[in-house]
């Protein structure tokens, strides 16, 4: 064996090993009704959590943006008109 074929042999061996690990045989396992329904429920819960998080990341910034654009009067103008801020020495 020459020194040039040794790296090729090593690469071929590693590739063959990874291929064998990536393609396992079938497990011949039985999934009972309880485990299958639990798996479906877990999948639906994961999808619902993903949709809820996307909804939160999209809806709440849009809601804040809409509130800031439709706000007619500034917040400090409403508090300045309240009678509790009147000067007590004017009485």
JSON list of C-alpha atoms in Angstrom, two decimals, residues 35-79:
[
{"chain": "A", "resi": 35, "resn": "UNK", "atom": "CA", "xyz": [-48.55, 6.31, 22.79]},
{"chain": "A", "resi": 36, "resn": "UNK", "atom": "CA", "xyz": [-49.69, 7.35, 19.31]},
{"chain": "A", "resi": 37, "resn": "UNK", "atom": "CA", "xyz": [-52.38, 9.68, 20.66]},
{"chain": "A", "resi": 38, "resn": "UNK", "atom": "CA", "xyz": [-49.86, 11.14, 23.12]},
{"chain": "A", "resi": 39, "resn": "UNK", "atom": "CA", "xyz": [-47.44, 11.74, 20.27]},
{"chain": "A", "resi": 40, "resn": "UNK", "atom": "CA", "xyz": [-50.12, 13.46, 18.20]},
{"chain": "A", "resi": 41, "resn": "UNK", "atom": "CA", "xyz": [-51.07, 15.60, 21.20]},
{"chain": "A", "resi": 42, "resn": "UNK", "atom": "CA", "xyz": [-47.44, 16.60, 21.76]},
{"chain": "A", "resi": 43, "resn": "UNK", "atom": "CA", "xyz": [-47.08, 17.52, 18.08]},
{"chain": "A", "resi": 44, "resn": "UNK", "atom": "CA", "xyz": [-50.25, 19.63, 18.16]},
{"chain": "A", "resi": 45, "resn": "UNK", "atom": "CA", "xyz": [-49.09, 21.35, 21.36]},
{"chain": "A", "resi": 46, "resn": "UNK", "atom": "CA", "xyz": [-45.73, 22.19, 19.78]},
{"chain": "A", "resi": 47, "resn": "UNK", "atom": "CA", "xyz": [-47.46, 23.64, 16.72]},
{"chain": "A", "resi": 48, "resn": "UNK", "atom": "CA", "xyz": [-49.82, 25.68, 18.92]},
{"chain": "A", "resi": 49, "resn": "UNK", "atom": "CA", "xyz": [-46.89, 27.03, 20.95]},
{"chain": "A", "resi": 50, "resn": "UNK", "atom": "CA", "xyz": [-45.08, 28.03, 17.77]},
{"chain": "A", "resi": 51, "resn": "UNK", "atom": "CA", "xyz": [-48.15, 29.80, 16.40]},
{"chain": "A", "resi": 52, "resn": "UNK", "atom": "CA", "xyz": [-48.80, 31.55, 19.72]},
{"chain": "A", "resi": 53, "resn": "UNK", "atom": "CA", "xyz": [-45.24, 32.84, 19.89]},
{"chain": "A", "resi": 54, "resn": "UNK", "atom": "CA", "xyz": [-45.38, 34.08, 16.30]},
{"chain": "A", "resi": 55, "resn": "UNK", "atom": "CA", "xyz": [-48.71, 35.77, 17.05]},
{"chain": "A", "resi": 56, "resn": "UNK", "atom": "CA", "xyz": [-47.19, 37.50, 20.08]},
{"chain": "A", "resi": 57, "resn": "UNK", "atom": "CA", "xyz": [-44.13, 38.69, 18.18]},
{"chain": "A", "resi": 58, "resn": "UNK", "atom": "CA", "xyz": [-46.26, 40.10, 15.37]},
{"chain": "A", "resi": 59, "resn": "UNK", "atom": "CA", "xyz": [-49.48, 41.30, 17.02]},
{"chain": "A", "resi": 60, "resn": "UNK", "atom": "CA", "xyz": [-48.25, 43.21, 20.07]},
{"chain": "A", "resi": 61, "resn": "UNK", "atom": "CA", "xyz": [-45.77, 45.48, 18.23]},
{"chain": "A", "resi": 62, "resn": "UNK", "atom": "CA", "xyz": [-48.45, 46.17, 15.61]},
{"chain": "A", "resi": 63, "resn": "UNK", "atom": "CA", "xyz": [-50.96, 46.96, 18.36]},
{"chain": "A", "resi": 64, "resn": "UNK", "atom": "CA", "xyz": [-48.53, 49.40, 19.96]},
{"chain": "A", "resi": 65, "resn": "UNK", "atom": "CA", "xyz": [-47.84, 51.00, 16.58]},
{"chain": "A", "resi": 66, "resn": "UNK", "atom": "CA", "xyz": [-51.55, 51.40, 15.86]},
{"chain": "A", "resi": 67, "resn": "UNK", "atom": "CA", "xyz": [-52.18, 52.92, 19.28]},
{"chain": "A", "resi": 68, "resn": "UNK", "atom": "CA", "xyz": [-49.37, 55.42, 18.84]},
{"chain": "A", "resi": 69, "resn": "UNK", "atom": "CA", "xyz": [-50.61, 56.52, 15.41]},
{"chain": "A", "resi": 70, "resn": "UNK", "atom": "CA", "xyz": [-54.28, 56.86, 16.43]},
{"chain": "A", "resi": 71, "resn": "UNK", "atom": "CA", "xyz": [-53.62, 58.66, 19.73]},
{"chain": "A", "resi": 72, "resn": "UNK", "atom": "CA", "xyz": [-55.16, 62.14, 19.27]},
{"chain": "A", "resi": 73, "resn": "UNK", "atom": "CA", "xyz": [-53.89, 63.90, 22.34]},
{"chain": "A", "resi": 74, "resn": "UNK", "atom": "CA", "xyz": [-50.57, 63.45, 24.13]},
{"chain": "A", "resi": 75, "resn": "UNK", "atom": "CA", "xyz": [-50.59, 61.93, 27.59]},
{"chain": "A", "resi": 76, "resn": "UNK", "atom": "CA", "xyz": [-49.24, 65.02, 29.38]},
{"chain": "A", "resi": 77, "resn": "UNK", "atom": "CA", "xyz": [-52.02, 67.25, 28.03]},
{"chain": "A", "resi": 78, "resn": "UNK", "atom": "CA", "xyz": [-54.71, 65.18, 29.77]},
{"chain": "A", "resi": 79, "resn": "UNK", "atom": "CA", "xyz": [-52.95, 65.31, 33.13]}
]
